[in-house]
Coordinates of C-alpha atoms and ligand atoms in Angstrom, one line a residue:
M24 CA -25.1 131.5 119.5
S25 CA -25.5 128.9 117.1
T26 CA -28.7 128.9 115.0
T27 CA -28.2 125.4 113.5
K28 CA -29.1 122.5 115.7
Y29 CA -27.1 119.4 116.1
I30 CA -28.4 115.9 116.6
F31 CA -26.0 112.8 117.4
V32 CA -26.7 109.2 116.6
T33 CA -24.9 106.7 118.6
G34 CA -25.2 103.1 118.8
G35 CA -25.1 100.5 121.7
V36 CA -25.4 96.6 122.1
S37 CA -24.2 95.6 118.6
S38 CA -23.3 96.8 115.1
S39 CA -25.6 96.7 112.3
L40 CA -28.6 98.2 114.1
G41 CA -29.1 100.5 111.1
K42 CA -28.1 104.0 112.7
G43 CA -27.9 105.3 109.2
I44 CA -31.5 104.3 108.5
I45 CA -32.7 105.8 111.8
A46 CA -30.7 108.9 110.9
A47 CA -31.9 109.2 107.5
S48 CA -35.4 108.3 108.8
L49 CA -35.4 111.1 111.2
A50 CA -34.1 113.4 108.8
K51 CA -36.5 112.7 106.1
L52 CA -39.5 113.6 108.7
L53 CA -37.8 116.7 109.8
Q54 CA -37.3 118.2 106.1
A55 CA -40.6 116.9 105.0
R56 CA -41.7 119.7 108.1
G57 CA -39.8 122.0 106.0
Y58 CA -36.3 122.0 108.0
R59 CA -33.2 122.0 106.0
V60 CA -31.4 119.0 107.0
T61 CA -28.0 117.0 106.6
I62 CA -26.6 114.1 107.8
Q63 CA -22.8 113.4 108.2
K64 CA -21.0 109.9 109.1
L65 CA -17.8 109.8 111.6
D66 CA -16.1 106.7 110.8
P67 CA -13.8 105.6 113.8
Y68 CA -11.5 103.7 111.6
I69 CA -7.6 104.9 110.5
N70 CA -8.2 104.7 106.6
I71 CA -8.2 107.8 105.6
D72 CA -11.8 106.8 103.7
P73 CA -13.0 103.6 102.5
G74 CA -11.8 103.9 98.9
T75 CA -8.9 101.3 99.7
L76 CA -11.2 98.6 101.6
N77 CA -12.6 95.7 100.0
P78 CA -16.6 95.2 99.9
Y79 CA -16.3 92.5 102.6
E80 CA -15.2 95.0 105.2
H81 CA -17.8 97.7 104.8
G82 CA -20.0 97.0 102.1
E83 CA -19.9 99.3 99.0
C84 CA -17.8 102.7 98.7
Y85 CA -20.3 105.3 98.0
V86 CA -19.2 108.3 95.5
T87 CA -20.2 111.9 96.1
Q88 CA -20.7 114.3 93.6
D89 CA -17.6 116.2 94.6
G90 CA -15.7 112.8 94.6
A91 CA -15.4 111.7 98.1
E92 CA -15.3 107.8 98.9
T93 CA -17.6 107.4 101.8
D94 CA -19.5 105.0 103.8
L95 CA -22.6 103.8 102.3
D96 CA -24.7 105.4 104.7
L97 CA -24.2 108.4 102.8
G98 CA -26.3 106.6 99.9
H99 CA -29.2 106.2 102.5
Y100 CA -28.9 109.9 103.3
E101 CA -29.2 110.9 99.6
R102 CA -31.8 108.4 98.8
F103 CA -33.6 109.5 101.3
L104 CA -33.4 113.6 101.3
N105 CA -32.5 113.6 97.6
V106 CA -30.3 116.3 98.8
A107 CA -26.3 115.7 97.3
T108 CA -23.5 115.2 100.2
S109 CA -20.3 116.2 99.9
Q110 CA -16.7 115.7 101.1
A111 CA -17.7 117.1 104.5
N112 CA -20.4 114.6 105.2
N113 CA -17.9 111.6 106.3
V114 CA -15.0 111.6 108.1
T115 CA -12.8 108.9 109.6
T116 CA -10.5 109.2 112.3
G117 CA -7.4 108.5 109.7
R118 CA -8.6 111.6 108.1
I119 CA -9.1 113.4 111.5
Y120 CA -5.3 112.6 112.6
Q121 CA -3.9 113.3 109.1
S122 CA -5.1 117.1 109.4
V123 CA -4.0 117.3 113.0
I124 CA -0.6 116.0 111.6
Q125 CA -0.4 118.0 108.9
K126 CA -1.2 121.2 111.4
E127 CA 1.7 120.1 113.4
R128 CA 4.3 119.8 110.9
R129 CA 3.1 123.1 109.9
G130 CA 3.9 124.7 112.9
E131 CA 0.3 125.6 114.0
F132 CA 0.7 123.9 117.5
L133 CA 4.1 125.3 118.0
G134 CA 5.4 124.6 121.3
K135 CA 2.8 122.5 122.7
T136 CA 2.4 118.8 123.2
V137 CA -0.1 117.3 120.7
Q138 CA -2.9 115.3 122.0
V139 CA -6.1 113.5 121.7
V140 CA -7.8 115.8 124.0
P141 CA -7.9 118.9 122.8
H142 CA -6.2 118.5 119.5
I143 CA -8.0 115.4 118.2
T144 CA -11.6 116.0 120.0
N145 CA -11.2 119.8 118.5
E146 CA -10.7 118.5 114.9
I147 CA -13.8 116.3 115.5
K148 CA -15.7 119.3 116.7
S149 CA -14.8 121.2 113.8
R150 CA -15.9 119.1 111.4
I151 CA -19.2 118.5 113.1
Q152 CA -19.7 122.2 112.9
K153 CA -18.3 122.7 109.3
L154 CA -21.6 121.9 108.0
G155 CA -23.5 124.0 110.6
K156 CA -21.2 126.8 109.7
T157 CA -22.4 126.7 105.8
G158 CA -25.6 128.4 107.0
D159 CA -27.4 125.8 104.9
Y160 CA -29.0 124.0 107.3
D161 CA -30.9 124.2 110.4
I162 CA -30.3 120.9 111.4
V163 CA -27.0 118.8 111.3
I164 CA -27.6 115.1 112.2
T165 CA -24.2 113.2 112.9
E166 CA -23.9 109.5 113.0
I167 CA -20.9 107.9 115.1
G168 CA -19.9 104.7 113.4
G169 CA -19.2 101.9 115.7
T170 CA -20.7 100.9 119.3
V171 CA -20.5 102.9 122.3
G172 CA -17.5 101.2 124.6
D173 CA -15.1 100.9 121.6
I174 CA -11.9 102.1 121.9
E175 CA -11.9 103.8 118.2
S176 CA -15.0 106.0 119.4
L177 CA -13.9 107.4 122.7
P178 CA -12.5 110.7 121.2
Y179 CA -15.6 111.2 119.3
I180 CA -17.8 110.8 122.5
E181 CA -15.9 113.0 124.3
A182 CA -16.1 115.5 121.7
V183 CA -20.1 114.9 121.7
R184 CA -19.7 115.7 125.2
Q185 CA -18.1 118.8 125.1
L186 CA -20.0 120.1 121.8
K187 CA -23.4 119.2 124.0
W188 CA -22.0 121.2 126.9
E189 CA -20.9 124.2 124.8
L190 CA -24.0 124.4 122.6
G191 CA -26.7 124.1 125.4
D192 CA -29.3 121.2 126.1
D193 CA -31.9 123.4 123.5
N194 CA -29.1 123.3 120.6
A195 CA -27.7 119.5 120.9
L196 CA -29.4 116.2 121.8
V197 CA -28.2 112.6 121.8
I198 CA -30.0 109.9 120.3
H199 CA -29.0 106.2 121.6
L200 CA -29.8 103.2 119.3
T201 CA -29.8 100.0 120.6
L202 CA -31.1 96.3 121.0
I203 CA -33.8 94.9 122.7
P204 CA -33.4 91.3 122.5
F205 CA -36.2 88.6 122.5
L206 CA -35.0 85.7 125.0
K207 CA -36.8 82.8 123.0
A208 CA -36.7 80.3 126.0
A209 CA -38.0 83.2 128.4
G210 CA -40.4 84.3 126.0
E211 CA -39.4 87.8 127.1
L212 CA -37.9 91.1 125.7
K213 CA -34.5 92.4 127.7
T214 CA -33.8 95.5 128.7
K215 CA -30.4 94.9 130.4
P216 CA -28.2 95.3 127.7
T217 CA -29.5 98.7 126.7
Q218 CA -29.4 99.4 130.3
H219 CA -25.4 98.9 130.2
S220 CA -25.1 100.4 127.2
V221 CA -26.4 104.0 128.4
K222 CA -24.3 103.4 131.4
T223 CA -21.3 103.2 129.3
L224 CA -22.1 106.3 127.5
M225 CA -22.9 108.1 130.8
E226 CA -19.6 107.3 132.2
S227 CA -18.1 109.2 129.2
G228 CA -20.1 112.1 130.7
V229 CA -23.0 111.7 127.8
N230 CA -26.8 111.2 128.6
A231 CA -28.9 109.7 126.0
D232 CA -31.9 112.4 125.4
I233 CA -33.9 110.0 123.0
L234 CA -33.6 105.9 123.2
V235 CA -34.3 104.4 119.9
C236 CA -34.8 100.4 120.6
R237 CA -34.5 98.2 117.9
T238 CA -36.7 95.0 118.3
E239 CA -38.3 92.3 116.9
H240 CA -41.4 92.5 119.1
H241 CA -43.6 95.4 120.2
I242 CA -42.3 96.8 123.1
S243 CA -45.0 97.1 125.8
M244 CA -45.8 100.2 128.2
D245 CA -44.0 98.3 131.3
I246 CA -41.0 97.8 129.3
R247 CA -40.9 101.4 128.2
R248 CA -41.4 102.8 131.6
K249 CA -38.6 100.4 132.9
L250 CA -36.2 101.7 129.9
A251 CA -37.2 105.3 130.9
L252 CA -36.5 104.9 134.7
F253 CA -33.1 103.0 134.1
C254 CA -31.7 105.0 131.4
N255 CA -32.6 108.4 132.6
V256 CA -34.9 109.4 129.6
K257 CA -38.5 110.6 129.6
Q258 CA -40.9 107.7 128.9
E259 CA -42.3 109.7 125.4
A260 CA -38.3 109.5 124.4
V261 CA -38.3 105.7 124.5
I262 CA -38.7 104.7 120.8
E263 CA -39.5 101.5 119.5
S264 CA -37.9 100.5 116.0
I265 CA -39.6 97.3 115.2
D266 CA -38.3 95.4 112.1
A267 CA -39.7 96.4 108.9
S268 CA -40.3 94.8 105.7
T269 CA -38.3 97.7 103.8
I270 CA -36.0 100.3 105.1
Y271 CA -38.5 102.7 103.4
D272 CA -41.1 102.0 106.2
V273 CA -38.9 103.4 108.5
P274 CA -39.6 107.2 108.3
N275 CA -43.5 106.1 108.9
L276 CA -42.7 104.4 111.5
M277 CA -40.5 106.7 113.3
L278 CA -43.4 109.4 112.5
A279 CA -46.1 106.9 114.6
E280 CA -43.6 106.6 117.6
G281 CA -43.2 110.5 117.7
L282 CA -39.5 110.6 117.2
D283 CA -39.9 113.8 115.3
T284 CA -41.9 115.6 117.7
I285 CA -39.9 114.4 120.5
T286 CA -36.6 115.8 119.0
L287 CA -38.3 119.0 117.8
S288 CA -39.5 119.8 121.0
K289 CA -36.2 118.8 122.8
L290 CA -34.6 121.5 120.4
K291 CA -37.0 123.8 121.0
L292 CA -38.1 123.9 117.6
S293 CA -41.7 124.3 115.9
D294 CA -43.6 121.1 115.4
A295 CA -46.3 123.5 113.8
T296 CA -46.2 122.4 110.6
P297 CA -46.9 118.6 110.0
P298 CA -44.7 116.6 107.7
N299 CA -45.8 116.4 104.1
L300 CA -44.8 112.7 102.8
E301 CA -47.1 112.8 100.1
H302 CA -44.5 111.8 97.3
W303 CA -43.0 109.4 99.6
N304 CA -46.2 107.6 100.5
G305 CA -46.6 107.6 96.7
F306 CA -43.5 105.6 96.2
I307 CA -44.5 103.3 99.1
K308 CA -47.8 102.7 97.7
R309 CA -46.3 101.5 94.3
L310 CA -43.6 99.9 96.0
K311 CA -46.0 97.6 97.8
N312 CA -48.5 97.0 94.9
P313 CA -46.7 95.8 92.0
K314 CA -48.8 94.7 89.0
S315 CA -45.9 92.1 88.1
E316 CA -42.3 90.6 88.8
V317 CA -39.5 90.6 86.6
Q318 CA -36.0 88.8 87.7
I319 CA -32.8 90.4 87.2
G320 CA -29.8 88.6 87.6
L321 CA -26.7 90.7 89.3
I322 CA -23.4 89.3 88.7
G323 CA -20.4 90.2 90.7
K324 CA -17.7 88.7 92.8
Y325 CA -18.8 90.0 96.2
V326 CA -22.6 88.7 96.0
E327 CA -22.1 86.8 99.2
L328 CA -22.4 90.5 101.2
Q329 CA -25.6 92.2 100.1
D330 CA -24.0 95.6 101.1
S331 CA -21.4 95.1 98.4
Y332 CA -23.9 96.5 95.8
K333 CA -26.2 98.4 97.9
S334 CA -26.6 101.4 95.9
I335 CA -27.6 99.0 92.9
L336 CA -30.0 97.3 94.8
E337 CA -31.5 100.1 95.9
S338 CA -31.9 101.5 92.5
L339 CA -33.5 98.6 91.5
I340 CA -36.2 99.0 93.9
H341 CA -36.8 102.7 93.2
A342 CA -36.9 101.6 89.6
G343 CA -39.4 98.8 90.2
A344 CA -41.9 100.9 92.2
E345 CA -41.8 103.3 89.2
N346 CA -42.8 100.7 87.0
E347 CA -45.2 99.3 89.3
V348 CA -43.0 95.7 89.1
K349 CA -41.5 93.8 91.8
V350 CA -37.6 93.1 90.8
K351 CA -36.5 90.3 92.0
V352 CA -32.9 90.4 92.2
I353 CA -30.9 86.7 91.6
S354 CA -27.1 87.2 92.7
I355 CA -25.1 85.1 90.6
H356 CA -21.2 84.6 91.8
S357 CA -19.3 85.3 88.4
E358 CA -16.7 82.8 89.6
H359 CA -19.3 80.1 89.4
I360 CA -20.4 80.8 85.8
D361 CA -18.4 79.6 82.5
K362 CA -19.6 78.6 78.8
T363 CA -20.7 75.2 80.0
N364 CA -23.3 76.5 82.8
I365 CA -24.4 79.8 81.3
A366 CA -27.4 79.1 79.8
E367 CA -28.6 77.2 83.0
S368 CA -27.1 80.0 85.2
L369 CA -29.0 82.8 83.4
K370 CA -32.5 80.7 83.3
G371 CA -35.6 82.5 83.6
L372 CA -33.8 85.9 83.8
H373 CA -35.6 89.1 82.2
G374 CA -32.3 91.2 82.5
I375 CA -29.0 91.0 83.7
I376 CA -26.8 93.4 85.5
V377 CA -22.7 93.1 85.3
A378 CA -21.7 95.0 88.6
P379 CA -18.5 97.5 89.2
G380 CA -15.4 95.5 90.5
F381 CA -11.7 95.4 90.5
G382 CA -9.0 93.0 89.5
E383 CA -8.9 89.5 87.6
R384 CA -11.0 87.5 90.0
G385 CA -14.2 86.4 88.4
V386 CA -14.1 88.5 85.0
E387 CA -14.4 85.4 82.5
G388 CA -18.0 84.7 84.1
K389 CA -18.8 88.0 83.3
I390 CA -17.7 88.2 79.8
E391 CA -19.7 84.6 79.3
A392 CA -22.7 86.3 80.7
V393 CA -22.5 89.4 78.3
R394 CA -21.9 87.0 75.4
Y395 CA -25.2 85.3 76.2
A396 CA -27.2 88.6 77.0
R397 CA -25.9 89.8 73.6
E398 CA -26.7 86.6 71.6
N399 CA -30.1 86.0 73.2
E400 CA -31.2 89.4 73.3
L401 CA -31.8 89.6 77.2
P402 CA -31.5 93.1 78.3
Y403 CA -28.2 93.9 79.6
F404 CA -26.8 96.7 81.8
G405 CA -23.3 96.8 82.4
I406 CA -21.9 99.3 85.0
C407 CA -18.4 100.5 85.3
L408 CA -16.3 97.1 85.0
G409 CA -19.6 95.8 83.3
M410 CA -19.3 98.2 80.5
Q411 CA -15.9 97.3 80.3
M412 CA -16.5 93.5 79.9
A413 CA -19.2 94.4 77.3
V414 CA -16.1 96.1 75.3
I415 CA -14.4 93.1 75.8
E416 CA -16.8 90.4 75.0
Y417 CA -17.4 92.3 71.5
A418 CA -13.6 92.6 70.8
R419 CA -12.9 88.9 71.2
N420 CA -16.5 87.4 70.0
V421 CA -17.2 89.7 67.4
L422 CA -14.4 91.8 66.3
N423 CA -12.4 88.1 66.8
L424 CA -9.7 90.0 68.4
E425 CA -8.5 86.9 70.4
G426 CA -7.3 87.6 73.6
A427 CA -8.5 91.2 74.1
N428 CA -8.7 92.5 77.6
S429 CA -8.4 95.3 79.9
S430 CA -4.8 96.0 80.6
E431 CA -6.0 96.0 84.1
M432 CA -6.6 92.1 83.8
N433 CA -3.6 91.3 81.4
A434 CA -0.6 94.0 81.1
D435 CA 0.5 91.9 78.1
T436 CA -2.9 91.3 76.3
P437 CA -2.6 91.7 72.3
Y438 CA -5.7 94.0 72.3
S439 CA -6.1 96.5 75.1
V440 CA -9.4 97.5 74.1
I441 CA -9.8 98.9 77.6
D442 CA -6.6 100.9 78.8
L443 CA -5.2 102.9 81.9
M444 CA -6.2 106.4 81.6
D445 CA -3.5 108.7 80.3
E446 CA -3.5 111.0 83.4
Q447 CA -3.5 107.4 85.6
K448 CA 0.0 106.7 84.1
S449 CA 2.1 108.6 86.4
I450 CA -0.4 107.7 89.9
T451 CA 1.6 105.1 92.2
N452 CA -1.0 106.0 95.1
K453 CA -3.7 103.7 95.6
G454 CA -6.1 106.0 97.9
G455 CA -8.1 108.7 96.4
T456 CA -6.8 108.8 92.9
M457 CA -9.0 107.4 90.8
R458 CA -10.9 109.4 88.3
L459 CA -13.9 109.9 90.8
G460 CA -17.0 112.2 91.2
A461 CA -19.1 114.0 88.6
W462 CA -18.2 114.6 84.9
K463 CA -20.0 115.9 82.3
C464 CA -21.4 113.7 79.4
N465 CA -23.0 114.3 75.9
L466 CA -25.5 112.0 74.7
K467 CA -25.6 110.9 70.9
K468 CA -28.7 111.7 69.2
N469 CA -31.5 109.0 68.9
S470 CA -29.4 106.5 71.3
I471 CA -31.2 104.7 74.1
V472 CA -29.6 106.8 76.5
E473 CA -30.8 110.1 74.7
Q474 CA -34.1 109.0 75.0
V475 CA -34.1 107.7 78.5
Y476 CA -32.2 110.9 80.0
N477 CA -34.5 112.9 77.6
S478 CA -31.5 115.4 77.5
E479 CA -28.0 115.8 75.3
T480 CA -25.9 116.5 78.4
I481 CA -25.8 114.5 81.7
E482 CA -23.2 114.4 84.9
E483 CA -22.9 111.4 86.4
R484 CA -20.3 110.0 88.9
H485 CA -17.2 107.8 88.4
R486 CA -14.9 105.9 90.0
H487 CA -12.3 104.0 87.7
R488 CA -8.6 104.1 86.5
Y489 CA -9.4 102.2 83.0
E490 CA -11.2 103.3 79.7
Y491 CA -12.6 102.5 76.4
N492 CA -9.4 102.6 74.3
D493 CA -10.4 105.2 71.7
E494 CA -7.9 103.0 69.0
Y495 CA -10.6 100.2 68.4
R496 CA -13.7 103.0 68.1
D497 CA -13.7 102.7 64.4
Q498 CA -13.8 99.0 64.3
F499 CA -16.4 98.7 67.2
E500 CA -18.6 101.3 65.4
A501 CA -18.3 99.4 61.9
A502 CA -19.4 96.1 63.5
G503 CA -22.2 97.5 65.7
L504 CA -21.1 98.7 69.3
I505 CA -21.7 102.2 69.4
A506 CA -20.5 104.9 71.6
T507 CA -23.1 107.2 72.5
G508 CA -22.0 109.0 75.3
T509 CA -18.5 110.8 75.6
N510 CA -17.1 113.5 77.7
P511 CA -17.5 117.1 76.2
D512 CA -13.6 117.9 77.0
T513 CA -11.8 114.7 76.4
G514 CA -13.6 112.8 74.2
L515 CA -13.4 109.7 76.6
V516 CA -16.2 107.4 75.6
E517 CA -18.3 106.8 78.7
I518 CA -21.4 104.9 77.1
I519 CA -21.8 102.2 74.9
E520 CA -25.1 100.8 73.0
I521 CA -25.8 97.9 70.7
P522 CA -28.7 99.5 68.7
T523 CA -29.5 96.2 66.9
H524 CA -30.3 94.6 70.4
P525 CA -33.5 95.3 72.2
W526 CA -31.7 96.8 75.3
F527 CA -27.9 96.6 75.5
V528 CA -26.1 99.6 77.3
G529 CA -22.7 99.7 79.3
V530 CA -22.1 102.9 81.3
Q531 CA -18.4 103.9 82.6
Y532 CA -19.9 105.8 85.3
H533 CA -22.0 104.7 88.2
P534 CA -26.1 106.0 88.0
E535 CA -26.7 104.0 91.0
Y536 CA -25.1 106.5 93.2
K537 CA -27.7 109.0 92.0
S538 CA -31.1 107.0 92.2
T539 CA -33.1 108.6 94.9
V540 CA -36.9 108.0 96.4
A541 CA -37.9 111.2 94.7
N542 CA -35.8 111.0 91.4
P543 CA -35.6 107.2 90.4
H544 CA -32.5 107.0 88.5
P545 CA -33.9 106.9 84.4
L546 CA -31.7 104.2 83.3
F547 CA -32.8 101.7 85.9
V548 CA -36.3 102.5 85.3
A549 CA -35.6 102.3 81.6
F550 CA -33.6 98.9 82.1
V551 CA -36.4 97.3 84.3
K552 CA -39.1 98.5 82.0
A553 CA -37.1 96.5 79.0
A554 CA -36.7 93.6 81.6
L555 CA -40.8 93.9 81.9
D556 CA -41.1 94.3 78.2
H557 CA -38.8 90.7 77.6
S558 CA -40.6 89.1 80.5
E559 CA -44.1 89.5 78.5
N560 CA -42.8 88.8 75.2
E561 CA -41.7 85.3 76.6
Ligands
LIG601 N1 -11.7 98.3 87.6 C1 -12.2 99.1 86.6 C2 -11.4 100.4 86.5 O1 -10.7 101.0 87.6 C3 -13.8 99.2 86.9 C4 -13.7 100.0 87.9 C5 -15.3 99.9 88.8 O2 -16.2 98.9 88.4 N2 -15.7 100.7 89.5 O3 -11.5 100.9 85.3

């Protein structure tokens, strides 16, 4: 008998309804009642992981502590729950097939025909139960990517059907997230797409236990009754999920709708302890009552898609609330800026972030933005590629090393101040081969970062192939660009600062992956504070 309870979240009618936010919000409520909860995402595409995907495909690639390149929903899980996720929390179809095929080659199915059912479905089931079997969780929530009815989703839905049957109704339930569209011309909310979607699920032998209905207008009792009757669920299991002004409102909205109580009652778990959301609500209060506003420029080349820089945007929200200031983010496309328009492009900003990225496109605009921030005492925060850009800018414009560059952008640069890491030189495969996950870093005494972290050693998550070239370190330091964070084992420079500038910090790692509601990241908090100081001194 399993003691871990399993919740499956499927989606219907449309993609982008926010399954990740619903899963994270329910998890938050259950956690706030004292349950140990984790969330897992199953992605039906064939890439082994999203590390090889352009951000335009599915948004940013999130990186876990143990170095998994994952779907951005894992970022929501961590930001809501403040519990680290791992490799086991994100599985793709590619990964499932890869393990089944490897087993076949090892002879583990010797004599048998290897098939989608049972071999692929068994592998999916074992991936789902792997987290439960650690004994670390009372409840595992599994979000199935895609929309029911998709060809790619079929083996996952079949695995859910089998698991539900094996585990029994008290131990597993299905939440189906759908859309209730509002037809303006008719002035009505329409339930038909949801009825069809629930039927599609039923054709695969899966009944939805709870319906979460995304809607722009409140759902009346009549509509709830109709949905319950035609979708085979109890009326109290029809949960309205109305558009919210911030994703951080969703746990409270779900609480008001009773999503947690219906879940607990179906899983025969106690709801005696009310959820303790004191800290969470303190955050919401600060978020909604800012005392002032700062404008931060986010300079990158994927700015057309909000999801490309999801974790950075969320980290700024956390840091804004912490400082009781509204952070207005102005996205600036790095390909649209050059020497002639830089002052105009950055006008009115109180701080800038140069975003992570890969490849040559848009790089010169980023370097121009760094120069402007450095010369005009504008708070500067460079993340990963943004740190590398700051190093290149300093080399070109302060050290006068003409043509200095990263060997990623120009293999023939006369001054490769950013260069391929030694361990990367023999690597040819692109997937999962960057320097990934958490690495230690020692901070220099009396640096900005030592004060910000209030610690001598930190651990942050990475995703890169290129690094600060140590051969130039003496030149940089003599000219005022100081290395203030280094890896204790390799000496790799992870952080640079300009001590004579009000706030100029570049980090080779990604602090945005570690900012949560419970623990806003200290670097983002300090950067927003610096922007606030800048705005007050204008
Ligand atoms: N392209 C750079 C590298 O590989 C920076 C990567 C990033 O910004 N994540 O080193």
